[in-house]
Amino acid sequence: MDKKEKFEFFAPSQVLFGKNVEAQVGAMCKRYGAHKVLVHFGGQSAKKSGLLDRICASLQAEGLQYVLLGGVVPNPLLSKINEGIALCRQEKVDFILAVGGGSVIDSAKGIGYGLANEGDVWDYYTGKKKATGCAPIGVVLTIAAAGSEMSNSSVVTKDEGMLKRGLTTDYCYAKFSLLNPELTYTLPAYQTASGCTDIIVHTLERYFTTPAFKQLDLVDNIATALLRTLMRNAKIALKNPTDYNARAEIMWSGTFSHNGVTGDRTLGDWACHQLEHELSGMFGVAHGAGLAAIWGSWARYVYQENPVRFAKLAVDVFNISYNYTNPAATALEGIAAMESFFRHIGMPTNIHELIGAELTDEQILELAYKCSFMGTRTIGQFKVLTQEDMVKIYQAAK
């Protein structure tokens, strides 16, 4: 059977979902063999909210030792990962607990790879070496966005040159993820909207497979139902940040968007993510906002490869009437509707809005050069994009 005619689903992470589930973190770490835990987190919010104290108390109640390492920033840095690897080796840590969103989880995965494999962990992200394991990881999720709490991927940034690289293996699945929607109540509106955008584009990356692949109707229907649900509840949460039901719908959508339920990631396109990685690497912008800024230009550049697929999205998600004589017109209506939603929730739809300045020709060439791995790769499967194509999309989005 051709690879295009089959897919794989593997989702080994245990998930506890609901109010106060973080109180079980100590018991869960112990269940998965922890003796000494690295509690890995981002900025001050985990401390100020009291979440970090509650987590430490839960670990202590189970007789577990722990050490703390904060300071993870959006677009997590290799330098922090190396700091964590050194600390874990010094303290003989055997379990890593990520308390935060995708950046913290991805940083924890990087530390896990560094502990389980010899040499420079960056070599595994660049493909110079192949990972053979990852230290066990648990998650207390505080941001609904990246889906890293139940995925097998991570993306990190090398400080020198701000190069972003991803690593996907089945070794880095979290042993458990604790999802309490209440922990997302205090997120700023922009961060909530950016997270929702990331969830949307994770789903779309899987939806736009190579044109030769026929996705199962069930998988398509799950994807489009997720998109409709997420969009409706994003609006509610932005108006009322403490609406538990809306936050719960968003959080579970984020997990489902990246755990394989809406499609096998190896069959998806992923060009928008690759294009955005260079934007956030160069400008330090929020990942979801960067995706919103690039998605429409990517979509208009590639939709003619299979306009019927884009038209189907327009009909199923936005209830746009299908133009049987001109499916491309329906496709373009759908693209415009998606951009309209991004604007409605306060996201940029071009790079000027994203960074507050005009991209220079030199910056566009640098972005495309880095995205093409210095001219050594193409990206995308819905339409395979060369370095020249990348330049054109950045130009259209600027």
Short mmCIF file of C-alpha atoms in Angstrom, two decimals:
data_model
loop_
_atom_site.label_atom_id
_atom_site.label_comp_id
_atom_site.label_asym_id
_atom_site.label_seq_id
_atom_site.Cartn_x
_atom_site.Cartn_y
_atom_site.Cartn_z
CA MET A 1 0.00 0.00 0.00
CA ASP A 2 1.30 3.46 -0.90
CA LYS A 3 2.13 5.71 2.07
CA LYS A 4 -0.42 8.21 0.76
CA GLU A 5 -3.16 5.63 1.30
CA LYS A 6 -2.52 4.95 4.97
CA PHE A 7 -2.04 6.81 8.22
CA GLU A 8 -0.95 6.15 11.78
CA PHE A 9 -2.59 7.12 15.08
CA PHE A 10 -0.66 6.85 18.34
CA ALA A 11 -1.62 8.86 21.43
CA PRO A 12 -0.07 7.31 24.55
CA SER A 13 -0.33 10.29 26.93
CA GLN A 14 -2.72 9.97 29.86
CA VAL A 15 -4.92 13.05 30.22
CA LEU A 16 -6.77 14.23 33.32
CA PHE A 17 -9.18 17.03 32.43
CA GLY A 18 -11.22 19.28 34.71
CA LYS A 19 -11.22 21.54 37.71
CA ASN A 20 -8.40 21.10 40.25
CA VAL A 21 -6.75 18.19 38.42
CA GLU A 22 -3.35 19.81 39.08
CA ALA A 23 -3.76 18.73 42.71
CA GLN A 24 -2.98 15.19 41.52
CA VAL A 25 0.39 16.09 40.04
CA GLY A 26 2.44 14.53 42.83
CA ALA A 27 0.58 11.23 42.61
CA MET A 28 0.90 11.20 38.83
CA CYS A 29 4.65 11.84 38.89
CA LYS A 30 5.06 9.05 41.41
CA ARG A 31 2.89 6.71 39.33
CA TYR A 32 5.27 7.15 36.40
CA GLY A 33 8.38 6.40 38.40
CA ALA A 34 9.59 9.83 39.51
CA HIS A 35 11.93 10.18 42.47
CA LYS A 36 13.34 13.66 41.86
CA VAL A 37 11.50 16.11 39.64
CA LEU A 38 12.60 19.15 37.65
CA VAL A 39 9.72 21.64 37.84
CA HIS A 40 10.14 23.66 34.64
CA PHE A 41 8.15 26.85 34.10
CA GLY A 42 8.12 30.22 32.39
CA GLY A 43 7.81 33.66 33.96
CA GLN A 44 6.28 34.97 37.16
CA SER A 45 2.63 34.06 36.56
CA ALA A 46 3.02 30.53 37.92
CA LYS A 47 4.49 31.98 41.11
CA LYS A 48 2.10 34.91 41.51
CA SER A 49 -0.98 32.76 40.97
CA GLY A 50 0.08 30.29 43.65
CA LEU A 51 0.10 27.44 41.13
CA LEU A 52 3.78 26.71 41.65
CA ASP A 53 3.33 26.49 45.43
CA ARG A 54 0.41 24.07 45.01
CA ILE A 55 2.41 21.88 42.68
CA CYS A 56 5.41 21.78 45.00
CA ALA A 57 3.14 20.93 47.93
CA SER A 58 1.63 18.06 45.94
CA LEU A 59 5.09 16.70 45.13
CA GLN A 60 6.14 16.97 48.79
CA ALA A 61 2.98 15.18 49.90
CA GLU A 62 4.06 12.19 47.80
CA GLY A 63 7.59 12.26 49.23
CA LEU A 64 9.14 13.45 45.98
CA GLN A 65 12.16 15.73 45.83
CA TYR A 66 12.23 18.53 43.29
CA VAL A 67 14.29 21.38 41.87
CA LEU A 68 12.96 24.47 40.09
CA LEU A 69 13.98 25.97 36.77
CA GLY A 70 12.02 28.94 35.44
CA GLY A 71 12.73 31.52 32.81
CA VAL A 72 11.39 29.83 29.68
CA VAL A 73 10.46 32.47 27.09
CA PRO A 74 8.14 32.25 24.07
CA ASN A 75 10.03 30.49 21.27
CA PRO A 76 12.07 28.53 23.86
CA LEU A 77 15.82 28.93 23.73
CA LEU A 78 18.51 26.29 23.42
CA SER A 79 20.52 28.03 26.15
CA LYS A 80 17.75 27.40 28.70
CA ILE A 81 17.52 23.77 27.59
CA ASN A 82 21.25 23.32 28.08
CA GLU A 83 20.94 24.94 31.50
CA GLY A 84 18.22 22.44 32.36
CA ILE A 85 20.24 19.47 31.13
CA ALA A 86 23.19 20.49 33.29
CA LEU A 87 20.97 21.08 36.34
CA CYS A 88 19.23 17.72 35.96
CA ARG A 89 22.52 15.86 35.71
CA GLN A 90 23.92 17.67 38.71
CA GLU A 91 20.80 17.04 40.80
CA LYS A 92 20.20 13.51 39.48
CA VAL A 93 16.70 14.39 38.27
CA ASP A 94 14.76 11.50 36.73
CA PHE A 95 11.47 13.20 35.76
CA ILE A 96 10.67 16.55 34.12
CA LEU A 97 7.44 18.40 34.91
CA ALA A 98 6.46 21.20 32.54
CA VAL A 99 4.19 23.82 34.10
CA GLY A 100 3.06 26.15 31.34
CA GLY A 101 2.18 26.20 27.67
CA GLY A 102 3.83 24.99 24.51
CA SER A 103 7.12 26.83 25.00
CA VAL A 104 7.65 25.32 28.45
CA ILE A 105 6.62 21.86 27.26
CA ASP A 106 8.91 22.02 24.24
CA SER A 107 11.77 23.21 26.44
CA ALA A 108 11.09 20.27 28.77
CA LYS A 109 11.20 17.89 25.81
CA GLY A 110 14.52 19.39 24.76
CA ILE A 111 15.90 18.75 28.25
CA GLY A 112 14.51 15.23 28.11
CA TYR A 113 16.28 14.56 24.82
CA GLY A 114 19.51 15.99 26.23
CA LEU A 115 19.39 13.68 29.25
CA ALA A 116 18.66 10.55 27.23
CA ASN A 117 21.11 11.11 24.37
CA GLU A 118 24.82 11.86 24.21
CA GLY A 119 26.42 15.04 22.92
CA ASP A 120 24.91 18.37 21.88
CA VAL A 121 21.12 18.22 21.94
CA TRP A 122 21.00 20.68 19.03
CA ASP A 123 22.43 17.97 16.78
CA TYR A 124 19.19 16.03 17.24
CA TYR A 125 17.05 19.02 16.27
CA THR A 126 19.10 19.63 13.12
CA GLY A 127 19.02 15.98 12.10
CA LYS A 128 22.76 15.39 12.45
CA LYS A 129 22.03 12.68 15.01
CA LYS A 130 19.01 10.47 15.64
CA ALA A 131 17.45 10.47 19.10
CA THR A 132 17.09 7.10 20.80
CA GLY A 133 15.10 8.20 23.84
CA CYS A 134 13.77 11.01 26.02
CA ALA A 135 13.56 11.38 29.79
CA PRO A 136 9.97 11.04 31.10
CA ILE A 137 7.87 14.19 31.04
CA GLY A 138 4.63 15.30 32.68
CA VAL A 139 2.59 18.44 32.00
CA VAL A 140 0.43 20.89 33.92
CA LEU A 141 -1.05 22.96 31.09
CA THR A 142 -1.67 26.68 31.57
CA ILE A 143 -2.09 27.84 27.96
CA ALA A 144 -4.32 26.28 25.29
CA ALA A 145 -2.42 26.65 22.04
CA ALA A 146 0.47 24.44 20.94
CA GLY A 147 -1.00 21.02 21.70
CA SER A 148 2.46 19.87 22.81
CA GLU A 149 0.86 18.31 25.90
CA MET A 150 -0.25 15.36 23.76
CA SER A 151 1.96 15.55 20.67
CA ASN A 152 5.26 13.99 19.68
CA SER A 153 6.89 17.20 18.49
CA SER A 154 8.85 20.13 19.89
CA VAL A 155 10.37 23.28 18.42
CA VAL A 156 13.30 25.18 19.93
CA THR A 157 15.39 28.20 18.96
CA LYS A 158 19.18 28.39 18.91
CA ASP A 159 20.26 31.68 20.45
CA GLU A 160 23.03 32.26 17.92
CA GLY A 161 21.35 33.21 14.66
CA MET A 162 17.86 32.63 16.14
CA LEU A 163 17.41 29.44 14.12
CA LYS A 164 14.26 27.45 14.91
CA ARG A 165 14.24 23.71 14.44
CA GLY A 166 11.74 21.00 15.29
CA LEU A 167 12.15 17.41 16.39
CA THR A 168 9.40 14.81 16.12
CA THR A 169 9.74 11.36 17.67
CA ASP A 170 7.50 9.06 19.67
CA TYR A 171 9.96 9.24 22.59
CA CYS A 172 8.82 12.67 23.76
CA TYR A 173 5.12 12.05 24.35
CA ALA A 174 4.20 13.26 27.84
CA LYS A 175 3.48 10.46 30.27
CA PHE A 176 0.56 12.50 31.55
CA SER A 177 -1.01 15.91 31.01
CA LEU A 178 -3.22 17.67 33.56
CA LEU A 179 -5.68 20.07 31.92
CA ASN A 180 -7.65 22.49 34.10
CA PRO A 181 -9.35 25.18 31.99
CA GLU A 182 -9.48 27.48 35.03
CA LEU A 183 -5.71 27.92 34.79
CA THR A 184 -6.23 29.86 31.54
CA TYR A 185 -8.61 32.47 33.00
CA THR A 186 -5.95 35.13 33.55
CA LEU A 187 -4.31 34.97 30.12
CA PRO A 188 -4.17 38.31 28.29
CA ALA A 189 -6.66 38.58 25.43
CA TYR A 190 -3.91 38.70 22.80
CA GLN A 191 -2.38 35.50 24.16
CA THR A 192 -5.76 33.78 24.18
CA ALA A 193 -6.39 34.83 20.58
CA SER A 194 -2.89 33.81 19.51
CA GLY A 195 -3.37 30.41 21.11
CA CYS A 196 -6.70 29.92 19.36
CA THR A 197 -5.05 30.79 16.05
CA ASP A 198 -2.34 28.20 16.63
CA ILE A 199 -5.06 25.61 17.27
CA ILE A 200 -6.83 26.57 14.04
CA VAL A 201 -3.70 26.34 11.93
CA HIS A 202 -2.63 23.03 13.49
CA THR A 203 -5.94 21.69 12.27
CA LEU A 204 -5.61 23.29 8.83
CA GLU A 205 -2.08 21.95 8.34
CA ARG A 206 -3.52 18.45 8.61
CA TYR A 207 -6.59 19.31 6.53
CA PHE A 208 -4.54 20.41 3.52
CA THR A 209 -2.78 17.17 2.70
CA THR A 210 -1.19 16.45 -0.64
CA PRO A 211 -3.97 16.73 -3.27
CA ALA A 212 -3.57 13.02 -4.14
CA PHE A 213 -4.57 11.93 -0.62
CA LYS A 214 -8.25 11.37 0.17
CA GLN A 215 -8.87 12.09 3.83
CA LEU A 216 -11.54 10.00 5.54
CA ASP A 217 -14.86 11.84 5.82
CA LEU A 218 -14.91 11.16 9.56
CA VAL A 219 -11.53 12.82 10.02
CA ASP A 220 -12.62 15.78 7.90
CA ASN A 221 -15.80 16.15 9.93
CA ILE A 222 -13.90 16.04 13.21
CA ALA A 223 -11.55 18.74 11.93
CA THR A 224 -14.27 21.08 10.73
CA ALA A 225 -16.37 20.54 13.88
CA LEU A 226 -13.28 21.41 15.94
CA LEU A 227 -12.77 24.60 13.92
CA ARG A 228 -16.39 25.71 14.33
CA THR A 229 -16.35 24.93 18.04
CA LEU A 230 -13.05 26.70 18.60
CA MET A 231 -14.08 29.84 16.70
CA ARG A 232 -17.39 30.14 18.53
CA ASN A 233 -15.81 29.72 21.95
CA ALA A 234 -12.84 31.97 21.22
CA LYS A 235 -15.27 34.84 20.84
CA ILE A 236 -16.99 33.92 24.11
CA ALA A 237 -13.74 33.63 26.06
CA LEU A 238 -12.49 36.98 24.78
CA LYS A 239 -15.67 38.62 26.06
CA ASN A 240 -15.81 36.65 29.31
CA PRO A 241 -12.38 35.25 30.24
CA THR A 242 -13.76 33.24 33.17
CA ASP A 243 -16.39 31.34 31.19
CA TYR A 244 -15.40 27.80 32.16
CA ASN A 245 -17.27 26.07 29.34
CA ALA A 246 -15.66 28.24 26.66
CA ARG A 247 -12.19 27.75 28.15
CA ALA A 248 -12.79 23.99 28.36
CA GLU A 249 -13.84 23.81 24.70
CA ILE A 250 -10.73 25.77 23.67
CA MET A 251 -8.36 23.69 25.80
CA TRP A 252 -9.65 20.34 24.53
CA SER A 253 -9.63 21.67 20.97
CA GLY A 254 -5.97 22.57 21.39
CA THR A 255 -5.11 19.06 22.52
CA PHE A 256 -7.16 17.39 19.76
CA SER A 257 -5.70 19.64 17.08
CA HIS A 258 -2.23 18.19 17.60
CA ASN A 259 -2.68 14.63 18.87
CA GLY A 260 -3.50 13.02 15.52
CA VAL A 261 -7.30 12.87 15.80
CA THR A 262 -7.73 15.44 13.01
CA GLY A 263 -5.16 13.79 10.75
CA ASP A 264 -1.73 12.20 10.64
CA ARG A 265 0.84 15.00 10.88
CA THR A 266 3.15 13.25 8.40
CA LEU A 267 0.49 13.66 5.69
CA GLY A 268 -0.15 17.34 6.42
CA ASP A 269 1.29 20.41 4.74
CA TRP A 270 3.07 22.38 7.54
CA ALA A 271 4.36 25.10 5.22
CA CYS A 272 2.69 27.87 7.25
CA HIS A 273 4.41 26.66 10.40
CA GLN A 274 7.77 26.56 8.67
CA LEU A 275 7.29 30.04 7.23
CA GLU A 276 6.19 31.38 10.60
CA HIS A 277 9.07 29.81 12.51
CA GLU A 278 11.40 32.17 10.71
CA LEU A 279 9.19 35.17 11.50
CA SER A 280 9.15 34.43 15.22
CA GLY A 281 12.85 33.60 15.09
CA MET A 282 13.68 36.96 13.51
CA PHE A 283 11.18 39.17 15.33
CA GLY A 284 10.27 37.29 18.54
CA VAL A 285 6.54 37.49 17.80
CA ALA A 286 3.84 35.24 19.25
CA HIS A 287 3.65 32.07 17.17
CA GLY A 288 -0.12 32.15 16.65
CA ALA A 289 -0.06 35.79 15.61
CA GLY A 290 2.67 35.00 13.10
CA LEU A 291 0.55 32.20 11.67
CA ALA A 292 -2.40 34.55 11.22
CA ALA A 293 -0.14 37.02 9.42
CA ILE A 294 1.12 34.45 6.91
CA TRP A 295 -1.81 32.05 6.42
CA GLY A 296 -3.89 34.06 3.95
CA SER A 297 -0.94 34.76 1.66
CA TRP A 298 0.03 31.08 1.73
CA ALA A 299 -3.56 30.03 1.00
CA ARG A 300 -3.93 32.35 -2.00
CA TYR A 301 -0.59 31.16 -3.35
CA VAL A 302 -1.46 27.45 -3.22
CA TYR A 303 -5.27 27.09 -3.44
CA GLN A 304 -5.33 26.43 -7.18
CA GLU A 305 -3.56 23.09 -6.57
CA ASN A 306 -6.94 21.84 -5.31
CA PRO A 307 -9.55 24.61 -5.12
CA VAL A 308 -12.27 22.08 -4.29
CA ARG A 309 -10.53 21.32 -0.99
CA PHE A 310 -10.49 24.99 -0.01
CA ALA A 311 -14.10 25.32 -1.18
CA LYS A 312 -15.10 22.40 1.05
CA LEU A 313 -13.56 24.18 4.04
CA ALA A 314 -15.50 27.33 3.15
CA VAL A 315 -18.79 25.43 3.04
CA ASP A 316 -18.26 23.22 6.09
CA VAL A 317 -16.79 25.85 8.43
CA PHE A 318 -18.25 29.17 7.26
CA ASN A 319 -21.50 27.96 5.64
CA ILE A 320 -20.59 29.64 2.36
CA SER A 321 -22.72 28.57 -0.61
CA TYR A 322 -20.85 26.31 -3.01
CA ASN A 323 -20.34 27.74 -6.50
CA TYR A 324 -20.53 24.62 -8.65
CA THR A 325 -19.50 26.46 -11.80
CA ASN A 326 -16.53 28.13 -10.10
CA PRO A 327 -15.23 26.30 -6.99
CA ALA A 328 -12.22 28.62 -6.96
CA ALA A 329 -14.51 31.53 -6.15
CA THR A 330 -15.87 29.63 -3.15
CA ALA A 331 -12.31 28.83 -2.11
CA LEU A 332 -11.35 32.51 -2.14
CA GLU A 333 -14.47 33.41 -0.13
CA GLY A 334 -13.40 30.87 2.48
CA ILE A 335 -9.88 32.26 2.68
CA ALA A 336 -11.30 35.77 3.14
CA ALA A 337 -13.67 34.48 5.84
CA MET A 338 -10.79 32.92 7.77
CA GLU A 339 -8.86 36.18 7.63
CA SER A 340 -11.97 38.04 8.77
CA PHE A 341 -12.16 35.78 11.81
CA PHE A 342 -8.50 36.42 12.63
CA ARG A 343 -9.14 40.16 12.50
CA HIS A 344 -12.26 39.77 14.65
CA ILE A 345 -10.24 38.24 17.49
CA GLY A 346 -7.49 40.85 17.18
CA MET A 347 -4.92 38.94 15.14
CA PRO A 348 -2.83 40.46 12.32
CA THR A 349 -3.39 39.30 8.75
CA ASN A 350 -0.13 40.60 7.31
CA ILE A 351 3.44 40.99 8.51
CA HIS A 352 3.28 44.78 8.73
CA GLU A 353 0.47 44.47 11.28
CA LEU A 354 2.44 41.75 13.06
CA ILE A 355 5.73 43.63 13.54
CA GLY A 356 4.65 47.26 13.09
CA ALA A 357 7.07 47.83 10.22
CA GLU A 358 7.58 47.03 6.55
CA LEU A 359 9.70 44.01 5.72
CA THR A 360 12.76 44.91 3.68
CA ASP A 361 13.79 42.95 0.60
CA GLU A 362 16.90 41.84 2.50
CA GLN A 363 14.80 40.50 5.37
CA ILE A 364 12.52 38.61 2.97
CA LEU A 365 15.50 36.94 1.33
CA GLU A 366 16.94 36.04 4.73
CA LEU A 367 13.63 34.58 5.92
CA ALA A 368 13.32 32.41 2.81
CA TYR A 369 16.97 31.37 2.98
CA LYS A 370 16.61 30.20 6.58
CA CYS A 371 13.23 28.58 5.92
CA SER A 372 14.75 26.59 3.08
CA PHE A 373 17.55 25.49 5.44
CA MET A 374 20.03 27.54 3.47
CA GLY A 375 18.69 26.34 0.13
CA THR A 376 18.70 22.63 0.97
CA ARG A 377 15.00 21.82 1.35
CA THR A 378 11.50 22.45 0.07
CA ILE A 379 8.46 22.72 2.35
CA GLY A 380 4.80 21.80 2.11
CA GLN A 381 2.84 18.90 0.64
CA PHE A 382 -0.39 20.52 -0.60
CA LYS A 383 1.96 22.44 -2.90
CA VAL A 384 5.69 21.84 -2.63
CA LEU A 385 7.37 25.22 -2.11
CA THR A 386 10.88 26.11 -3.21
CA GLN A 387 12.96 28.92 -1.79
CA GLU A 388 11.68 31.13 -4.61
CA ASP A 389 8.08 30.29 -3.66
CA MET A 390 8.83 31.20 -0.04
CA VAL A 391 10.11 34.60 -1.15
CA LYS A 392 6.89 35.23 -3.06
CA ILE A 393 4.70 34.30 -0.11
CA TYR A 394 6.65 36.54 2.28
CA GLN A 395 6.38 39.36 -0.29
CA ALA A 396 2.62 38.85 -0.58
CA ALA A 397 2.26 38.85 3.21
CA LYS A 398 4.44 41.84 3.98
#
